[in-house]
CSV table of C-alpha atoms in Angstrom, one decimal:
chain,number,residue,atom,x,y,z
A,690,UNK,CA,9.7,-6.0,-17.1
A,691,UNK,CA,11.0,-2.4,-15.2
A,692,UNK,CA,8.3,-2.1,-13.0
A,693,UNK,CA,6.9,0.3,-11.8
A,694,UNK,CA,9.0,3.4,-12.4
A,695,UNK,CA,8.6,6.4,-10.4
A,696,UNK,CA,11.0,9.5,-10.8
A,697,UNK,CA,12.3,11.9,-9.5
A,698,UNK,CA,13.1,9.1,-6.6
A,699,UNK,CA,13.8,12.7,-4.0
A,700,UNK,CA,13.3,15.9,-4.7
A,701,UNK,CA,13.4,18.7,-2.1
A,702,UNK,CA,11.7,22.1,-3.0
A,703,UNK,CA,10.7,25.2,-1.3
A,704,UNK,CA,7.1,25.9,0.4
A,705,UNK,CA,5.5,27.4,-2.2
A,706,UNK,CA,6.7,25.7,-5.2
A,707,UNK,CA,4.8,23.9,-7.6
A,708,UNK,CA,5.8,20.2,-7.2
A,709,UNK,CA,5.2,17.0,-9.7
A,710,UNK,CA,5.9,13.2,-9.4
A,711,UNK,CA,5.5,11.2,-12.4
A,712,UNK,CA,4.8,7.5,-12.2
A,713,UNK,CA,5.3,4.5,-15.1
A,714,UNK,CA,2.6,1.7,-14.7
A,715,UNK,CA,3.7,-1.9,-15.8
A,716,UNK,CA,2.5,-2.7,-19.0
A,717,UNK,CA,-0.6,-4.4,-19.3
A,718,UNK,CA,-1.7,-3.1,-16.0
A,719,UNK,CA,-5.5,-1.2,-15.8
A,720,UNK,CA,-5.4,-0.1,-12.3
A,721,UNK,CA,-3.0,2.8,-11.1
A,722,UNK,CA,-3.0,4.0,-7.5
A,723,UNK,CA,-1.4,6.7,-5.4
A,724,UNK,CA,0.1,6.4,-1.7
A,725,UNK,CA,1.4,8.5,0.5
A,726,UNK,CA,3.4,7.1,3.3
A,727,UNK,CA,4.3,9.6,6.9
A,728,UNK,CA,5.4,8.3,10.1
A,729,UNK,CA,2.1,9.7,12.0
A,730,UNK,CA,-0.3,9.0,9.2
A,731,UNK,CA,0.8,5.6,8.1
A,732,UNK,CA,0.2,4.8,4.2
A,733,UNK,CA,-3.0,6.7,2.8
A,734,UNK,CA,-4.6,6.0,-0.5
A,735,UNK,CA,-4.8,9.4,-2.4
A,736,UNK,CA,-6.5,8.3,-6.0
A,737,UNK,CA,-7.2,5.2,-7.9
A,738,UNK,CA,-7.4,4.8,-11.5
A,739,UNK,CA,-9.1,2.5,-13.5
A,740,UNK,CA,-8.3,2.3,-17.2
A,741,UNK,CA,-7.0,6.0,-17.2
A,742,UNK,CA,-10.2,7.0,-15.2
A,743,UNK,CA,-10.2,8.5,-11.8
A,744,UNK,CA,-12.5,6.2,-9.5
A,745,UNK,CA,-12.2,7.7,-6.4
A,746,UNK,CA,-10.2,10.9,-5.6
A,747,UNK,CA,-12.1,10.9,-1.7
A,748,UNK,CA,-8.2,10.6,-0.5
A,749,UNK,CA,-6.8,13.7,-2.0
A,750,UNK,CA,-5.9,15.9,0.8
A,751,UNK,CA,-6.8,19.4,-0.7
A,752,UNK,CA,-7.4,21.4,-3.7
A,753,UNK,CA,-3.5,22.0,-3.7
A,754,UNK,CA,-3.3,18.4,-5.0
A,755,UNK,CA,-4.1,17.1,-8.7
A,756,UNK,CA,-3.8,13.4,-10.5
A,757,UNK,CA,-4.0,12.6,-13.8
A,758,UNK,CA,-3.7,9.9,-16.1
A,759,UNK,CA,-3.5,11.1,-19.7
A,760,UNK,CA,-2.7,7.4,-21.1
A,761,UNK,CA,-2.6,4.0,-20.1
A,762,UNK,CA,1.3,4.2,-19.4
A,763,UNK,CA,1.5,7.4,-17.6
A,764,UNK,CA,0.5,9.2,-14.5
A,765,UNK,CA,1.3,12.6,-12.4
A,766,UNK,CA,0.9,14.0,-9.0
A,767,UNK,CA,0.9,17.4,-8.8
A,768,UNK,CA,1.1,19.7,-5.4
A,769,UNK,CA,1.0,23.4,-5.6
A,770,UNK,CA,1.7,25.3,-3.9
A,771,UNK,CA,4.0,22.8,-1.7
A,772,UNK,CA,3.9,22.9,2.0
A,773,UNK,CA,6.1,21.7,4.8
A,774,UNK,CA,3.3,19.0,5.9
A,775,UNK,CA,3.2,17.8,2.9
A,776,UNK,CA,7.2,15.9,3.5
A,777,UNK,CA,6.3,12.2,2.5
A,778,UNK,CA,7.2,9.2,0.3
A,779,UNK,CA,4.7,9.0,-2.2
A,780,UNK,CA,3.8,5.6,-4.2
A,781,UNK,CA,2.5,4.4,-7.0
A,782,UNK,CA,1.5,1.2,-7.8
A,783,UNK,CA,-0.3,-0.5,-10.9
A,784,UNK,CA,-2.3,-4.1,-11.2
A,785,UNK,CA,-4.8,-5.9,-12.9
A,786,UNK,CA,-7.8,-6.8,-11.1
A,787,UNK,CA,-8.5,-10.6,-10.7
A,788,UNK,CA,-11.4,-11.6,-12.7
A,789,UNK,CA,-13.9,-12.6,-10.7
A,790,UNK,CA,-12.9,-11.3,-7.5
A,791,UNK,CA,-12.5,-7.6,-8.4
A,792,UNK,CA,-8.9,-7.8,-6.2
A,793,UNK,CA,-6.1,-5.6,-7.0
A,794,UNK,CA,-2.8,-7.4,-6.4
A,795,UNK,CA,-0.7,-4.0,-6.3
A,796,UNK,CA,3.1,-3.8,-7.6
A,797,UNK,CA,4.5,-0.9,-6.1
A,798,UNK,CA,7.2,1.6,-7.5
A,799,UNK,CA,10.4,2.3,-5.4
A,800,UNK,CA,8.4,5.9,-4.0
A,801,UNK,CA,9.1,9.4,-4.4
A,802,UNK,CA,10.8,11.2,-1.5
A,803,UNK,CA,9.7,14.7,-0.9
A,804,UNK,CA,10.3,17.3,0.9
A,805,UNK,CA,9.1,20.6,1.4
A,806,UNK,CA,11.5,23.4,3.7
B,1445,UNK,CA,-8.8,6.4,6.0
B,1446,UNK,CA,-7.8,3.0,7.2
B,1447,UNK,CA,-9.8,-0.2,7.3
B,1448,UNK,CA,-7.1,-2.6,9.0
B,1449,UNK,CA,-5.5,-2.1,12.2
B,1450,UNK,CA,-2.3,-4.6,12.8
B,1451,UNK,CA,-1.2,-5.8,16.1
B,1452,UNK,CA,1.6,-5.5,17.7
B,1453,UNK,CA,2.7,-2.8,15.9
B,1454,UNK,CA,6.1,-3.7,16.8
B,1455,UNK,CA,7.5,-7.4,17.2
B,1456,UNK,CA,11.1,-8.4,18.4
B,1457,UNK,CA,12.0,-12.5,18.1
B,1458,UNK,CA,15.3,-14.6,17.7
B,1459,UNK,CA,16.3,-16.5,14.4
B,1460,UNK,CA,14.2,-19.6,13.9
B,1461,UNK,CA,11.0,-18.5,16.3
B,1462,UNK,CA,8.1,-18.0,14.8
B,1463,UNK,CA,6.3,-14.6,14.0
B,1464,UNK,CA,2.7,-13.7,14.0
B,1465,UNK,CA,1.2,-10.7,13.5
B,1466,UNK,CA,-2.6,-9.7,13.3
B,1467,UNK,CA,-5.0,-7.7,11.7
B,1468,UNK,CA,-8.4,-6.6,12.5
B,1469,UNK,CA,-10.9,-4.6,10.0
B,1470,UNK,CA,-14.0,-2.7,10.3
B,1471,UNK,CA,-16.3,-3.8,7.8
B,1472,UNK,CA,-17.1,-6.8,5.6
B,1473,UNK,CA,-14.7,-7.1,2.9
B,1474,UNK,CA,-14.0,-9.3,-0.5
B,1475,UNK,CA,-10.8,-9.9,0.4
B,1476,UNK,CA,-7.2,-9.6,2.5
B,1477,UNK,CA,-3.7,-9.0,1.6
B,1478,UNK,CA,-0.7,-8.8,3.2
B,1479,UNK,CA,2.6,-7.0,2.1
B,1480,UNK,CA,6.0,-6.2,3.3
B,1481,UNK,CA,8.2,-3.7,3.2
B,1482,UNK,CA,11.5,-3.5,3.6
B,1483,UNK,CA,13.0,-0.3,4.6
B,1484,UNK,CA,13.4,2.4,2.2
B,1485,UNK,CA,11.2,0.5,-0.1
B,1486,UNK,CA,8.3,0.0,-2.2
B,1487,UNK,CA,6.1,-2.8,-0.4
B,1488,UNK,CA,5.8,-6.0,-2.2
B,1489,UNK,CA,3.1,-8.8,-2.6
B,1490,UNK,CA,2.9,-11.6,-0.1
B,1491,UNK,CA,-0.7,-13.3,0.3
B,1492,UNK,CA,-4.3,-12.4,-1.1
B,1493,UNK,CA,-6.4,-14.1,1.0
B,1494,UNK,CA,-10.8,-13.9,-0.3
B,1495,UNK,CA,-13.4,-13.9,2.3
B,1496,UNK,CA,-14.7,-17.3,1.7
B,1497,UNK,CA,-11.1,-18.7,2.0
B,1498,UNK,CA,-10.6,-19.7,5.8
B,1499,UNK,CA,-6.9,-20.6,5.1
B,1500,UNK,CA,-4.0,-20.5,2.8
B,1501,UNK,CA,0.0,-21.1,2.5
B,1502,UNK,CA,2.8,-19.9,0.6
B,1503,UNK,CA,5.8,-20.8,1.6
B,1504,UNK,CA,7.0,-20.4,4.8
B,1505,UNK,CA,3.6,-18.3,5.3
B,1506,UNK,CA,0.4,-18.9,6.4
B,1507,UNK,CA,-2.7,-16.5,6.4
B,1508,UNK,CA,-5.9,-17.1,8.2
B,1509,UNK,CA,-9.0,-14.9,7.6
B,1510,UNK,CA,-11.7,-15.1,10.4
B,1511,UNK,CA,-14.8,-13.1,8.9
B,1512,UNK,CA,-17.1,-13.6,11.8
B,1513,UNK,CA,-14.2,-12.3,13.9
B,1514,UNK,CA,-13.2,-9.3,10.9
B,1515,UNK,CA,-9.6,-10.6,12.0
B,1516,UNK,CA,-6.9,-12.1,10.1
B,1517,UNK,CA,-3.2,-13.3,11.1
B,1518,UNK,CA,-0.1,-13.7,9.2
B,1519,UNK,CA,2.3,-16.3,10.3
B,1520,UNK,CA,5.8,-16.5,9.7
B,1521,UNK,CA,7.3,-20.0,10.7
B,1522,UNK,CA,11.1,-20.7,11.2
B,1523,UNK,CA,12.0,-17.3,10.7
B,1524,UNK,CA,15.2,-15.6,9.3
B,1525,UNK,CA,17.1,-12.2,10.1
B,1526,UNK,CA,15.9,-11.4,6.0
B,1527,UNK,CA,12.3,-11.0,7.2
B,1528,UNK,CA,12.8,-8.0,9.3
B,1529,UNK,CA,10.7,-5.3,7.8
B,1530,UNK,CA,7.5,-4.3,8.4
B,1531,UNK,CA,4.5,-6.0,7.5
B,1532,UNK,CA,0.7,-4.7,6.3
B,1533,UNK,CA,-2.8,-5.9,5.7
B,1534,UNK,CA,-4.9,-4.3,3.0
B,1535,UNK,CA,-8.4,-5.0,2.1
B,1536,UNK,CA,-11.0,-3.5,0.2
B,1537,UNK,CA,-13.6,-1.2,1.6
B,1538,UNK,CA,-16.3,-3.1,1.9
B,1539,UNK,CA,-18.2,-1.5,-1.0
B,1540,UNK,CA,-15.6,-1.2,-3.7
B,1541,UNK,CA,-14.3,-4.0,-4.1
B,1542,UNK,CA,-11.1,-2.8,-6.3
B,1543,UNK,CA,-10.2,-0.4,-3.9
B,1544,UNK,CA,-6.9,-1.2,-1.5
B,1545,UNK,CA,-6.6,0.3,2.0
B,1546,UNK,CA,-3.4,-0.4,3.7
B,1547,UNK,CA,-3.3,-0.7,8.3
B,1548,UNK,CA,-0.4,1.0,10.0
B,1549,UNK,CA,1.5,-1.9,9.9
B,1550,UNK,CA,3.9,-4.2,12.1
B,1551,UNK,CA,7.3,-3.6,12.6
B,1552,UNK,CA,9.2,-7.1,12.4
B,1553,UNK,CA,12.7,-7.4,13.9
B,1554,UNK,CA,14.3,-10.6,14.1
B,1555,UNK,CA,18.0,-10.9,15.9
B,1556,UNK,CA,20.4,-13.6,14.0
């Protein structure tokens, strides 16, 4: 199994620009989530999927961002316009929740470093 | 917004000694994790740990999960220069269960 695969692994763009990280769940896997990681804000939950569904978006900073999950073995993350605050790594990660317990032991993709001049 | 706040959030210890770091959360929870992460990488799976469980072990790890305290600590024993990374606690919200919210984390050095 690949993993989680998320690409473009860093990308730098201008403010402005219409930014998009893409994101391969593991096969198999119902849940999809998306992280962003800073130094001063530590590792925020964005959006959750469930079965291609959004479940809670509450995390999404802004109208400027956008998830979506058009089938079971894809997902984007779309800024625009970019801004200069919004310089992080972003993650995804996939699971499949225990039965029973509703847990979601996460595997997480190698990130997406982006940044915005 | 974050349910788990670790403590320290930066630990320094020779080869060998023993590591613990601790996590304290906000409201009642179905369960604990903790994961590493190793710089300049995804973080990866240690421990689920489920609110009835007071106890558990893997490896050269072992969790504790205090609910009447809403603390929980992660020990490393006998530990090696490959476990300096840092090191977070996630639980669920409290109301969905399948959600994951990840502390700030503990930085973990340890000197060979």
């Amino acid at each position: 199994d690949a993993g989680v695969i998320q690409s473009p692994r860093h990308e730098v763009t201008e403010m402005g620009q219409e930014v998009t990280l893409r994101c391969k769940p593991i096969s198999g896997h119902d849940y999809l989530f998306w992280y962003r990681q800073t130094m001063m804000r530590g590792l925020e939950l964005l959006i959750y999927f469930n079965n291609n569904v959004p479940i809670d978006d509450s995390g999404m900073p802004e109208d400027r961002f956008s998830a979506k999950m058009p089938n079971a073995s894809f997902s984007t993350l779309k800024i625009q316009p970019s801004e200069p605050r919004d310089s992080a790594v972003y993650f995804c990660a996939s699971s499949y929740s225990l039965s029973g317990s509703g847990a979601n032991v996460l595997t997480f993709g190698a990130g997406s470093r982006l940044t915005v001049l | 917004s974050q349910q788990g706040e670790e403590d320290p959030q930066a630990l320094s210890i020779q080869e060998g000694e023993n590591a613990t770091m601790n996590c304290s959360y906000k409201t009642s929870i179905n369960n604990l994790q903790w994961y590493r992460q190793n710089s300049g990488r995804g973080l990866v799976h240690l421990i689920l740990i489920r609110s009835n469980e007071r106890e558990k072990h893997s490896g050269r790890l072992r969790v504790t999960l205090d609910t009447s305290k809403k603390s929980s600590s992660l020990l490393i024993t006998a530990s090696r220069a490959a476990d300096t990374a840092s090191y977070f606690c996630a639980t669920d919200d409290g109301t969905s269960y399948d959600k994951v919210i990840f502390g700030p984390g503990t930085s973990l050095s340890v000197i060979p």
